[in-house]
PDB file of C-alpha atoms and ligand atoms in Angstrom:
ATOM      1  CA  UNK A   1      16.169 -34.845 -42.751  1.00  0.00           C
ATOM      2  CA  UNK A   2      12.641 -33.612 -42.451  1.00  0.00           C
ATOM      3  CA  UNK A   3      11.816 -31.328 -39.538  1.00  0.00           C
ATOM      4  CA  UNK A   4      10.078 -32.850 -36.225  1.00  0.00           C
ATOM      5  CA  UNK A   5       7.879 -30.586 -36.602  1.00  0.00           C
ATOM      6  CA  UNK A   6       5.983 -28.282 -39.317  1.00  0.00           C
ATOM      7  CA  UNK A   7       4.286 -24.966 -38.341  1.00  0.00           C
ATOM      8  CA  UNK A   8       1.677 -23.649 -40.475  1.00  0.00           C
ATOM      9  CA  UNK A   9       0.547 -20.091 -39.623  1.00  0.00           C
ATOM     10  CA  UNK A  10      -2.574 -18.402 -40.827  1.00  0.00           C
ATOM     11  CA  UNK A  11      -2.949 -15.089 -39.644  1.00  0.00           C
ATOM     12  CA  UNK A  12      -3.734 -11.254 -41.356  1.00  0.00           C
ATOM     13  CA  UNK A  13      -0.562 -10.064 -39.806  1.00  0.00           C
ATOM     14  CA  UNK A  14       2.238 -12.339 -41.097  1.00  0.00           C
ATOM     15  CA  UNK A  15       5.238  -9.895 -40.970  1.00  0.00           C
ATOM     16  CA  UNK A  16       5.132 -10.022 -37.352  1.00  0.00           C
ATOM     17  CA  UNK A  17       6.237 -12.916 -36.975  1.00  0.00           C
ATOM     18  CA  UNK A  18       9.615 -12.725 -38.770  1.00  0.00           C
ATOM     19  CA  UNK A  19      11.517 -10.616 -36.801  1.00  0.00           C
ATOM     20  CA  UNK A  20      11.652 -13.154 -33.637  1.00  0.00           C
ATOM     21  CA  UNK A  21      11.571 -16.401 -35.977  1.00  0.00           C
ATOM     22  CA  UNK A  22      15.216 -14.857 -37.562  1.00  0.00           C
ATOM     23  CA  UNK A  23      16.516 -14.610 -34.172  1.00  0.00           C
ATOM     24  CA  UNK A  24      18.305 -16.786 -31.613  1.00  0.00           C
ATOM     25  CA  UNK A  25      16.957 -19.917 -30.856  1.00  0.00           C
ATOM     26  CA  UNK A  26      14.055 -19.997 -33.714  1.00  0.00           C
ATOM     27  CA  UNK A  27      16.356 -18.934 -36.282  1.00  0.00           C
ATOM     28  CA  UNK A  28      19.074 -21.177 -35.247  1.00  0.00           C
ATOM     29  CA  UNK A  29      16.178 -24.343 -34.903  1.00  0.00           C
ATOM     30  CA  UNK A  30      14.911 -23.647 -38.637  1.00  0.00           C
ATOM     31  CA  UNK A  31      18.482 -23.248 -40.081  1.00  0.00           C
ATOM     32  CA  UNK A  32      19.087 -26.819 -39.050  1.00  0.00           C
ATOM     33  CA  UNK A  33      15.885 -28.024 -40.356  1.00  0.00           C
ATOM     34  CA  UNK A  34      14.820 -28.858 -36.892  1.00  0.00           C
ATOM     35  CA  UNK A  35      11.394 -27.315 -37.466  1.00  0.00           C
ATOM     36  CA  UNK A  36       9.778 -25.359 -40.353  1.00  0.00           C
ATOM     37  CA  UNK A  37       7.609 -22.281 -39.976  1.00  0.00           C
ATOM     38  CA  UNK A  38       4.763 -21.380 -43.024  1.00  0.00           C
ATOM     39  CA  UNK A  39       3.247 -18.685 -43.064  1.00  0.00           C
ATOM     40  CA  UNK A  40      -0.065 -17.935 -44.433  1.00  0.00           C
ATOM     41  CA  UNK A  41      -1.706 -14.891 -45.065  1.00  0.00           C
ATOM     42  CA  UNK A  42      -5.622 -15.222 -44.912  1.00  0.00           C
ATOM     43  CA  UNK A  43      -5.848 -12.325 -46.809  1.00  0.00           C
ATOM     44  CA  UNK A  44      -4.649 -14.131 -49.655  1.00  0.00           C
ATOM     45  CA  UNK A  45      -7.092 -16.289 -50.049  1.00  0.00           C
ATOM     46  CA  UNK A  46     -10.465 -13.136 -50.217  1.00  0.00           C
ATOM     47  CA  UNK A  47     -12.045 -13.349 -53.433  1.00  0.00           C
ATOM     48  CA  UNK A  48     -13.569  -9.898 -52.951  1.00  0.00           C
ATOM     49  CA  UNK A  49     -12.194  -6.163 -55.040  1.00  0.00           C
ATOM     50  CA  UNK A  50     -11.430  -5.371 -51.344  1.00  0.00           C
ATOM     51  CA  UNK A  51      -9.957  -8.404 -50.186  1.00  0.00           C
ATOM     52  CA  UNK A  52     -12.668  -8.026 -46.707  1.00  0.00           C
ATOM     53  CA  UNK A  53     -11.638 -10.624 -43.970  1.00  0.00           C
ATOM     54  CA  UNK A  54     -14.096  -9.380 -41.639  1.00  0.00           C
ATOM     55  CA  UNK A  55     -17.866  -8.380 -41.108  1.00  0.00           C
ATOM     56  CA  UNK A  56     -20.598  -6.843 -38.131  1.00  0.00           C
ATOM     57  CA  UNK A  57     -21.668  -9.355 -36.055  1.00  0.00           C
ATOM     58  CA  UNK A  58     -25.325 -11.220 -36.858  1.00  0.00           C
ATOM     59  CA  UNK A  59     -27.551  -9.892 -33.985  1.00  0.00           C
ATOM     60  CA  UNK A  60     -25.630  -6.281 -33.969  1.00  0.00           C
ATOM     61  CA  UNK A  61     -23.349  -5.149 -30.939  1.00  0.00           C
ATOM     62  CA  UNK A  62     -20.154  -3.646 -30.955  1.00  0.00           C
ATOM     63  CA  UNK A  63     -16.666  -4.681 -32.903  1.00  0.00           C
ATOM     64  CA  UNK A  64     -16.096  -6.855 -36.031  1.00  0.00           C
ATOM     65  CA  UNK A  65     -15.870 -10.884 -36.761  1.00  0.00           C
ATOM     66  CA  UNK A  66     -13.479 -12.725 -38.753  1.00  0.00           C
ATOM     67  CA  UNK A  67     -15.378 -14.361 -41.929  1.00  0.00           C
ATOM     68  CA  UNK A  68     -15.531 -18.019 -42.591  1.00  0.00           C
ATOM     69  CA  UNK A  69     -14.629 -18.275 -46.166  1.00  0.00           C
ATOM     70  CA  UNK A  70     -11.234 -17.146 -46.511  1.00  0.00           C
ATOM     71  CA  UNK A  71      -9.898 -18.837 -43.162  1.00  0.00           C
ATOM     72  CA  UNK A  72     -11.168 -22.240 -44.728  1.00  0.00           C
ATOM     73  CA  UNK A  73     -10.289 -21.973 -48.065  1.00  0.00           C
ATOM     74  CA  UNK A  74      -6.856 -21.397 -46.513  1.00  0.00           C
ATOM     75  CA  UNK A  75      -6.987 -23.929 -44.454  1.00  0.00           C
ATOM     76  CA  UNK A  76      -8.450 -26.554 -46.724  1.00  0.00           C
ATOM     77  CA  UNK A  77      -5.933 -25.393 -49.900  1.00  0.00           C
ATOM     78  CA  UNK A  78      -2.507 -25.565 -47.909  1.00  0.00           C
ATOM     79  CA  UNK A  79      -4.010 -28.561 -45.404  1.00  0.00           C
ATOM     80  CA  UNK A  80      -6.252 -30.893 -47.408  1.00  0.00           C
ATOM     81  CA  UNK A  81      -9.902 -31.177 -46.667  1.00  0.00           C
ATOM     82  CA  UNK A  82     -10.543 -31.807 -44.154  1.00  0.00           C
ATOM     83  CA  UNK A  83      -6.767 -31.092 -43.000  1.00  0.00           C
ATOM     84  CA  UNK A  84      -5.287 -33.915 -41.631  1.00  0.00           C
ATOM     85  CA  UNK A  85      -3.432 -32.498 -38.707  1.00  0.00           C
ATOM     86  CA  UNK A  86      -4.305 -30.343 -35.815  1.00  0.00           C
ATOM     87  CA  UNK A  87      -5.955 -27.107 -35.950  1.00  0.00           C
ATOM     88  CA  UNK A  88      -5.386 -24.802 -33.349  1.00  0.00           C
ATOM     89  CA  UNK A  89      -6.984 -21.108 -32.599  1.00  0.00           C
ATOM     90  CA  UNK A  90      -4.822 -19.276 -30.476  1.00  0.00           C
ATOM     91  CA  UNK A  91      -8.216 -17.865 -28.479  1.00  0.00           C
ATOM     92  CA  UNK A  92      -8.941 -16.478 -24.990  1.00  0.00           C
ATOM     93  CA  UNK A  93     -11.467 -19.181 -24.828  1.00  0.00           C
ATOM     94  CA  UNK A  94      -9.131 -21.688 -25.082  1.00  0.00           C
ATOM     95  CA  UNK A  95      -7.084 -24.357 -22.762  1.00  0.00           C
ATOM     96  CA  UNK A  96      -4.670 -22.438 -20.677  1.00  0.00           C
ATOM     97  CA  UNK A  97      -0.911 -22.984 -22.302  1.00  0.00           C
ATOM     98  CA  UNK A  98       1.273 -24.784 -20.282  1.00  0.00           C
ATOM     99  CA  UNK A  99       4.645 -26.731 -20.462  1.00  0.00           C
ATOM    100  CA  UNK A 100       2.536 -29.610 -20.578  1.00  0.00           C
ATOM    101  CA  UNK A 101       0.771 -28.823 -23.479  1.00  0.00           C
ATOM    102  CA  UNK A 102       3.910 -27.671 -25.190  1.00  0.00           C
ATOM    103  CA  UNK A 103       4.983 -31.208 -24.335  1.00  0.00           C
ATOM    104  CA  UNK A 104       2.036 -32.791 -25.786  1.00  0.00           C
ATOM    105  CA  UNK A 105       2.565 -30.454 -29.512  1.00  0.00           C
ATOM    106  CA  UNK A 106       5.773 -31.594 -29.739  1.00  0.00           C
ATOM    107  CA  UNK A 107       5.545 -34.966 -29.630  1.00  0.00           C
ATOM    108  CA  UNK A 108       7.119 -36.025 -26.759  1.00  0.00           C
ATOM    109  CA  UNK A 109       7.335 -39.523 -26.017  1.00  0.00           C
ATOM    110  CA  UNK A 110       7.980 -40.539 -29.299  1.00  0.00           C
ATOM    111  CA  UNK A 111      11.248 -39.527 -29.379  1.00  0.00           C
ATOM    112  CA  UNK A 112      12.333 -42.141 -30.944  1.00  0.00           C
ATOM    113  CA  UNK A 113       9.788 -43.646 -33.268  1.00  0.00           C
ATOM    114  CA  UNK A 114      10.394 -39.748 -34.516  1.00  0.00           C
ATOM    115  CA  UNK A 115       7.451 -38.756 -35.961  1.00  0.00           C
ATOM    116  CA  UNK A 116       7.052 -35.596 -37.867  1.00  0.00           C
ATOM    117  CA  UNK A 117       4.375 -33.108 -36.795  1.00  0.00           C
ATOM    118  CA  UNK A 118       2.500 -30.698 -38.369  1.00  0.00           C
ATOM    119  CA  UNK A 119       0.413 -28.122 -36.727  1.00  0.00           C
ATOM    120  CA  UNK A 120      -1.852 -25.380 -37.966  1.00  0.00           C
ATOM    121  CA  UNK A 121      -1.699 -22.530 -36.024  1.00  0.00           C
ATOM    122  CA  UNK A 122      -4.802 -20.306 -36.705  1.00  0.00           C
ATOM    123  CA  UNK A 123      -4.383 -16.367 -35.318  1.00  0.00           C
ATOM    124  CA  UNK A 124      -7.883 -13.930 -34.761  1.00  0.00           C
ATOM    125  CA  UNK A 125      -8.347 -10.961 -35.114  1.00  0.00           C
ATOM    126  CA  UNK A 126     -11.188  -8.476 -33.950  1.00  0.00           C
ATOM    127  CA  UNK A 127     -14.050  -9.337 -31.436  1.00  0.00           C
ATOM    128  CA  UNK A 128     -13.145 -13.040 -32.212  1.00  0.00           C
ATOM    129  CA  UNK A 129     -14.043 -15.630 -35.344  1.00  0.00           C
ATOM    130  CA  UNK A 130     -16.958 -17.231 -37.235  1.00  0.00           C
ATOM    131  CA  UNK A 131     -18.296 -19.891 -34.776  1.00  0.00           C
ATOM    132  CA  UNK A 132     -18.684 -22.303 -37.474  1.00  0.00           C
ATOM    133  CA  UNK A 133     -15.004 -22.138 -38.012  1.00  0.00           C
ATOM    134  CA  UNK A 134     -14.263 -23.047 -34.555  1.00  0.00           C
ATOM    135  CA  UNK A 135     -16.926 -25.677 -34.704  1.00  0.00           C
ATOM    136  CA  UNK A 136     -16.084 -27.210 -38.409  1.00  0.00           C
ATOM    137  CA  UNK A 137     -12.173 -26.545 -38.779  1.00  0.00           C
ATOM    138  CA  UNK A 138     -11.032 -25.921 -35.471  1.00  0.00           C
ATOM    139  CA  UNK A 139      -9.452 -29.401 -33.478  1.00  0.00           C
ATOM    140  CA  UNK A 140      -8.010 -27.564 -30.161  1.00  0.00           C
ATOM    141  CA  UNK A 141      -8.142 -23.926 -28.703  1.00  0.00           C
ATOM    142  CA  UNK A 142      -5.576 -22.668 -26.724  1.00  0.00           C
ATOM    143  CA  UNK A 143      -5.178 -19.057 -24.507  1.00  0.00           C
ATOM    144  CA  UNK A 144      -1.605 -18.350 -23.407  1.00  0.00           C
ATOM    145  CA  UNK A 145      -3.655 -16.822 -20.277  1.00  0.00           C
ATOM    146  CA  UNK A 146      -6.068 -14.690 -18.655  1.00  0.00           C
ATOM    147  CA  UNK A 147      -5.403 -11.447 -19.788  1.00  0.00           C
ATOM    148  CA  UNK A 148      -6.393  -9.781 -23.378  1.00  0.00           C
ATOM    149  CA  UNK A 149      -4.106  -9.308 -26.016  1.00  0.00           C
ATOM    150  CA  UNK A 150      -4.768  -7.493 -29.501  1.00  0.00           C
ATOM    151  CA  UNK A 151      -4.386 -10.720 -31.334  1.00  0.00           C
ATOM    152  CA  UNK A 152      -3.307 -14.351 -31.867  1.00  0.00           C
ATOM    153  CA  UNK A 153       0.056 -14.059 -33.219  1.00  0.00           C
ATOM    154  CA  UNK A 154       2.437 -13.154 -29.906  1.00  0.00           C
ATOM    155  CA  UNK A 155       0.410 -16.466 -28.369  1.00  0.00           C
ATOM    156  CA  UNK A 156       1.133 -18.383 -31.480  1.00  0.00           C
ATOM    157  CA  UNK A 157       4.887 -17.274 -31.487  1.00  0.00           C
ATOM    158  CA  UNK A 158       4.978 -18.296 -27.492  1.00  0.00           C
ATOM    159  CA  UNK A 159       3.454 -21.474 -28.534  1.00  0.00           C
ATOM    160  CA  UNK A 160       6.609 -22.000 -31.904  1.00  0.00           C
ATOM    161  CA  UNK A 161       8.937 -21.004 -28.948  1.00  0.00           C
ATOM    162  CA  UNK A 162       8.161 -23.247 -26.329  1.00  0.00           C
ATOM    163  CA  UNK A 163       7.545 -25.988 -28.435  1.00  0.00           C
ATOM    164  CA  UNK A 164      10.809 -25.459 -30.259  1.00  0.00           C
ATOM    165  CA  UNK A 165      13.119 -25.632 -27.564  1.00  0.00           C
ATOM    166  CA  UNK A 166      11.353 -28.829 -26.518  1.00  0.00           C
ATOM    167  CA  UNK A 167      13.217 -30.731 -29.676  1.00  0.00           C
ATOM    168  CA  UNK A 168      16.425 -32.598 -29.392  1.00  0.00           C
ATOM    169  CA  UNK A 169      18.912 -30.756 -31.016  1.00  0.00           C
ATOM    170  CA  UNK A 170      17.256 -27.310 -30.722  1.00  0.00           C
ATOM    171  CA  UNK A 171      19.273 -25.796 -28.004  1.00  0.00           C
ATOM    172  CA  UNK A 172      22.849 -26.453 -29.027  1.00  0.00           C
ATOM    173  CA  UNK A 173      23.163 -28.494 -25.626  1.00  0.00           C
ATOM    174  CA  UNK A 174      22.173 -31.622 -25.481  1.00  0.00           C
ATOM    175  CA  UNK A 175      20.487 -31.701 -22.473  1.00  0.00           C
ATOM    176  CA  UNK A 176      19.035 -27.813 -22.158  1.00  0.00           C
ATOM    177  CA  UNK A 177      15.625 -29.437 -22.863  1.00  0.00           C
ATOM    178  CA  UNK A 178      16.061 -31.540 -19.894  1.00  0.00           C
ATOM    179  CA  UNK A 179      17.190 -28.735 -17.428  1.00  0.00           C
ATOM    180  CA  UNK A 180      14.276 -26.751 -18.384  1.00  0.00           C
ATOM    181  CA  UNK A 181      11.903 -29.177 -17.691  1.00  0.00           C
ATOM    182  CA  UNK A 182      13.711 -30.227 -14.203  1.00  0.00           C
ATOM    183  CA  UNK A 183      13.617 -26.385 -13.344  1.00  0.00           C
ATOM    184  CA  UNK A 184       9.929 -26.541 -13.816  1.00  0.00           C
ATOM    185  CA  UNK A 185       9.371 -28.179 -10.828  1.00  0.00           C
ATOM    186  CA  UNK A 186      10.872 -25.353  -9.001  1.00  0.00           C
ATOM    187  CA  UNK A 187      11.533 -21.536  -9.582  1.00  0.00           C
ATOM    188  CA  UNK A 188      15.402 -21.367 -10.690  1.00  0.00           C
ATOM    189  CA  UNK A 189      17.986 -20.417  -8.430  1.00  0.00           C
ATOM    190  CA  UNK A 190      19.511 -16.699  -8.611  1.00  0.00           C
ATOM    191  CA  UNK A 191      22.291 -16.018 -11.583  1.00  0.00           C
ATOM    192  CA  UNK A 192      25.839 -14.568 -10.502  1.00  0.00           C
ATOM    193  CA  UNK A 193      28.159 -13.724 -13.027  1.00  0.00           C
ATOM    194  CA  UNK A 194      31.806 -11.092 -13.064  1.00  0.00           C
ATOM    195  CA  UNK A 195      32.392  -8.417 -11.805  1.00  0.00           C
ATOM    196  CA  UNK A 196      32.724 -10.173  -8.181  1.00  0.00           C
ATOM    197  CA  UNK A 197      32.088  -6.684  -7.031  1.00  0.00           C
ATOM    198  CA  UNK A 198      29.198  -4.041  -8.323  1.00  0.00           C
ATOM    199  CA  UNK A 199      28.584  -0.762  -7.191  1.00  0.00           C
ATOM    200  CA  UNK A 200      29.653  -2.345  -3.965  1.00  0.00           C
ATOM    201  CA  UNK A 201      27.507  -5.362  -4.460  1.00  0.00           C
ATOM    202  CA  UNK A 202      28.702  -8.737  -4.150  1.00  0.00           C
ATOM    203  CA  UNK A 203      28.354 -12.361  -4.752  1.00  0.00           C
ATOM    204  CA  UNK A 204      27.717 -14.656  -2.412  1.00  0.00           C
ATOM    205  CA  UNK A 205      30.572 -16.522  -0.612  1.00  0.00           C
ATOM    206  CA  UNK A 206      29.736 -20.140  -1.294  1.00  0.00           C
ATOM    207  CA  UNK A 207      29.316 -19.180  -5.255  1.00  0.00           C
ATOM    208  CA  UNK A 208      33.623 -18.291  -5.797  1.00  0.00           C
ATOM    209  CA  UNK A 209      34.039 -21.186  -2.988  1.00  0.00           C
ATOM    210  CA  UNK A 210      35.049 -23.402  -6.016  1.00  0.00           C
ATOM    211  CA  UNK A 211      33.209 -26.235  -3.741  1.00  0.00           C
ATOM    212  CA  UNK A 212      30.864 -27.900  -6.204  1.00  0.00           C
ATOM    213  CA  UNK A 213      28.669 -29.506  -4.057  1.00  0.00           C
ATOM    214  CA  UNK A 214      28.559 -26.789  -1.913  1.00  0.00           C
ATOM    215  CA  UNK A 215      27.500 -24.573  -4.807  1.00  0.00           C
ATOM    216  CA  UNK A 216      25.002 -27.550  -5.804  1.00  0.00           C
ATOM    217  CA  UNK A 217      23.359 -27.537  -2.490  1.00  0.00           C
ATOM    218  CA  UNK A 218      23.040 -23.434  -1.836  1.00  0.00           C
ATOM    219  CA  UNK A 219      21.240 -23.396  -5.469  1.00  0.00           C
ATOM    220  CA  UNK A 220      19.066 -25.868  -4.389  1.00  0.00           C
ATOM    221  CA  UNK A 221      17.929 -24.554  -1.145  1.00  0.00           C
ATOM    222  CA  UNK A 222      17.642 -21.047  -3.016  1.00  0.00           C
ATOM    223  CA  UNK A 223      15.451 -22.626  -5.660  1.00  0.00           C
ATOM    224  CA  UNK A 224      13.246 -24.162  -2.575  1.00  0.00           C
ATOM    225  CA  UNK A 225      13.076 -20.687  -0.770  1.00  0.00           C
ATOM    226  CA  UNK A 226      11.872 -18.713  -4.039  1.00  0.00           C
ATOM    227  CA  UNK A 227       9.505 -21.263  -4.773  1.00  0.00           C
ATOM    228  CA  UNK A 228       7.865 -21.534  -1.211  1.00  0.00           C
ATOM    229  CA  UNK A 229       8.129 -17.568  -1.250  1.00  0.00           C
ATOM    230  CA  UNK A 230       6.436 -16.571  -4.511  1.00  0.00           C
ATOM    231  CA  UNK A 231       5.005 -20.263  -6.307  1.00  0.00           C
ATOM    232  CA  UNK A 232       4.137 -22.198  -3.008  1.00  0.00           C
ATOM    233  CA  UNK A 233       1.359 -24.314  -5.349  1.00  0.00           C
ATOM    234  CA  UNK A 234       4.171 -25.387  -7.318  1.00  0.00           C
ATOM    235  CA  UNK A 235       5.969 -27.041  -4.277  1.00  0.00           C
ATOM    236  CA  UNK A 236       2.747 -29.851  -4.135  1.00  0.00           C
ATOM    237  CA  UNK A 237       4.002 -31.175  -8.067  1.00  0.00           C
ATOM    238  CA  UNK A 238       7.570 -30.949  -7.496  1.00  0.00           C
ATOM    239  CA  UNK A 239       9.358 -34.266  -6.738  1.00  0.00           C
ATOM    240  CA  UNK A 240      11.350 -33.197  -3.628  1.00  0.00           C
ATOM    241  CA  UNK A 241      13.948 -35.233  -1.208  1.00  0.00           C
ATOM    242  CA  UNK A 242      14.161 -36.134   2.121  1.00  0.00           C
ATOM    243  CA  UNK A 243      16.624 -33.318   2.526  1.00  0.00           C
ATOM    244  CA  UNK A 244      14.191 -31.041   0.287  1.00  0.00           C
ATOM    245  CA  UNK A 245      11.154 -31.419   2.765  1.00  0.00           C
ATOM    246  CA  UNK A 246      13.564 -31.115   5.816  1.00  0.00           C
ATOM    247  CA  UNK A 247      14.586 -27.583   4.587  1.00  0.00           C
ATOM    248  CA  UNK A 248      11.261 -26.840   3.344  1.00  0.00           C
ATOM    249  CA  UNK A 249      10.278 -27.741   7.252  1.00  0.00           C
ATOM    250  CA  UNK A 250      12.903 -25.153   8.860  1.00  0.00           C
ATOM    251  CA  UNK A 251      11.604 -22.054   6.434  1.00  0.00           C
ATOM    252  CA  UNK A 252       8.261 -22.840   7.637  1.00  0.00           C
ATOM    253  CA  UNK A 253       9.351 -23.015  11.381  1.00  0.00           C
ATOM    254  CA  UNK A 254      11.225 -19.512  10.987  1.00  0.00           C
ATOM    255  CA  UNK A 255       7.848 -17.681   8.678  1.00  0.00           C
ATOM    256  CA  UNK A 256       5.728 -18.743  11.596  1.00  0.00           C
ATOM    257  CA  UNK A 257       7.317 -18.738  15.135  1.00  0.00           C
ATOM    258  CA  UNK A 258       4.570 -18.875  17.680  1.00  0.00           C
ATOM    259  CA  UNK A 259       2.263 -21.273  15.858  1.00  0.00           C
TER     260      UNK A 259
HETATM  261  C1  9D3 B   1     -11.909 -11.542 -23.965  1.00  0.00           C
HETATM  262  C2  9D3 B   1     -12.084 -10.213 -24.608  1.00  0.00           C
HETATM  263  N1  9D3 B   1     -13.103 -10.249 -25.657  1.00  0.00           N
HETATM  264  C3  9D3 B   1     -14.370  -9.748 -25.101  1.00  0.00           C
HETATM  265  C4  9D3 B   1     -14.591  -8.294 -25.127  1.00  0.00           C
HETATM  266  C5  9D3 B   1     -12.709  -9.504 -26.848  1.00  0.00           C
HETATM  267  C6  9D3 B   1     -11.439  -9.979 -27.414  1.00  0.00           C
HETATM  268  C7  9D3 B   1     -10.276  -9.278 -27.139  1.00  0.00           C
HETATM  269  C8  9D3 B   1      -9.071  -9.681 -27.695  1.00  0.00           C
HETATM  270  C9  9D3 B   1     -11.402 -11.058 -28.255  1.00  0.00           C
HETATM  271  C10 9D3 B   1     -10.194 -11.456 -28.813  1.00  0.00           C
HETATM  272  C11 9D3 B   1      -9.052 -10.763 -28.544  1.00  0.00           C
HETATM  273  C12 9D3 B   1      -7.766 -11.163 -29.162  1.00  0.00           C
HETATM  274  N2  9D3 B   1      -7.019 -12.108 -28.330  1.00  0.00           N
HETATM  275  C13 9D3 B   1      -6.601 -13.259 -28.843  1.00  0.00           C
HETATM  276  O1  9D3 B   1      -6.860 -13.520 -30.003  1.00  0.00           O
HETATM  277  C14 9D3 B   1      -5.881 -14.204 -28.021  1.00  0.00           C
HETATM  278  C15 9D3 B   1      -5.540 -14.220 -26.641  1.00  0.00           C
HETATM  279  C16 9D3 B   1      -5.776 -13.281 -25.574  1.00  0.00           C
HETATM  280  O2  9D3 B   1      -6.374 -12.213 -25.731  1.00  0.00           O
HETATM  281  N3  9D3 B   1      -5.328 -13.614 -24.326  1.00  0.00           N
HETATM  282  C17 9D3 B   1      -4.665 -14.766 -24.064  1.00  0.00           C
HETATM  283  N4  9D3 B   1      -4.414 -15.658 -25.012  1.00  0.00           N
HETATM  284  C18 9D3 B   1      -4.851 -15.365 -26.279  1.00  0.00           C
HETATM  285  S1  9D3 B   1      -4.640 -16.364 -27.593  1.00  0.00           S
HETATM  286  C19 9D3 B   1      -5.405 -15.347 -28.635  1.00  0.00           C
END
């Protein structure tokens, strides 16, 4: 079986990537043939005695730029040229990374037709890249979000992640994908598990009740609460009930009393 999906990594730093791919839920994925990671190291592909990948920026100021000519002659020898798939910079410039997206790079919604995917994941370095390789190789840009980071490769791992545990099969449990994507609508309920008692701290009640629906409805109102508490703009996308809004209603009326 071929993988549903095909990551090819380009980066200077390529050994930091294989301590998380060999663990957990990557490893586990890849094993399986569920998804493939490449990786590429851009110094491989310098032609100079000191294999340079970067340069000062044209029009002077401070820090260095990633060259053009070994990122495409990477590129263009592992991809085709042009490369036939997508080619995406992990860049603070880019579209902010969200389930959605990870949605989108996996394929989703043609589960069934099952088409492979292959994606070129391209990591900078330095002040940022060559503009022409942005503007000539480059398909999609994508930040993992607004704060700076020494690098592309943690966003392009958070990107192999997410997108990973979006395919069928990848979890162990056949519907983990699903859950995740239902508990994006909300913030998750709180986690209980033994002892019963901790440094005097309990459980609560309703959770060793053995009641099911009970236990259904307490997590639900719990995942409502945190979510109005700490993500209220998350509680305009989520599909809610009847019952949902109701609930929703009396935290409001206890927040704010006398209005
Ligand atoms: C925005 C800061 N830049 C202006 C001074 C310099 C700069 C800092 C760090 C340029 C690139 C980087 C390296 N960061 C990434 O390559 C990066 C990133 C990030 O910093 N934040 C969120 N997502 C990403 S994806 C790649």
């Amino acid at each position: 079986m071929q993988p549903a999906v095909e990551f090819e990594v380009f980066t200077l730093f390529p050994e930091v990537f294989e301590p998380y791919l060999q663990t957990s839920i990557l490893q586990r994925a890849q094993q399986h043939g569920l998804v493939a990671v490449h990786l590429y190291n851009i110094r491989d592909w310098t032609s100079d005695r000191h294999h340079i990948t970067d340069d000062e920026p044209y029009g002077g100021g401070g820090g260095m730029v990633m060259k053009p000519e070994p990122i495409f002659a990477a590129l263009e020898s592992v991809l085709g040229a042009p490369p036939a798939c997508p080619v995406i910079l992990l860049s603070p410039q880019g579209r902010t990374f969200t389930q959605r997206i990870a949605q989108e790079l996996a394929g989703e919604g043609f589960v069934d037709i099952y088409q492979p995917r292959r994606l070129a994941l391209l990591c900078g370095r330095y002040e940022g890249i060559d503009e022409r390789v942005c503007q000539y190789l480059v398909t999609d840009e994508i930040s993992i979000g607004d704060y700076v980071i020494s690098g592309g490769e943690l966003a392009a791992l958070v990107v192999i992640d997410a997108v990973t545990r979006l395919i069928p099969g990848a979890l162990g449990d056949p519907d983990g994908a699903s859950d995740d994507s239902h508990a994006m609508g909300l913030l998750e309920y709180p986690h209980y598990t033994r002892p019963a008692e901790f440094r005097g701290w309990g459980v609560p009640e309703v959770l060793l009740s053995g009641d099911h629906g009970k236990v259904a409805r307490w997590r639900r109102e719990q995942a409502l609460q945190r979510t109005w508490q700490r993500r209220p703009d998350l509680l305009a996308k989520a599909p809610l009930s009847e019952t949902d809004l109701k609930f929703l209603q009396k935290l409001r009326d206890k927040e704010t009393p006398n209005s």
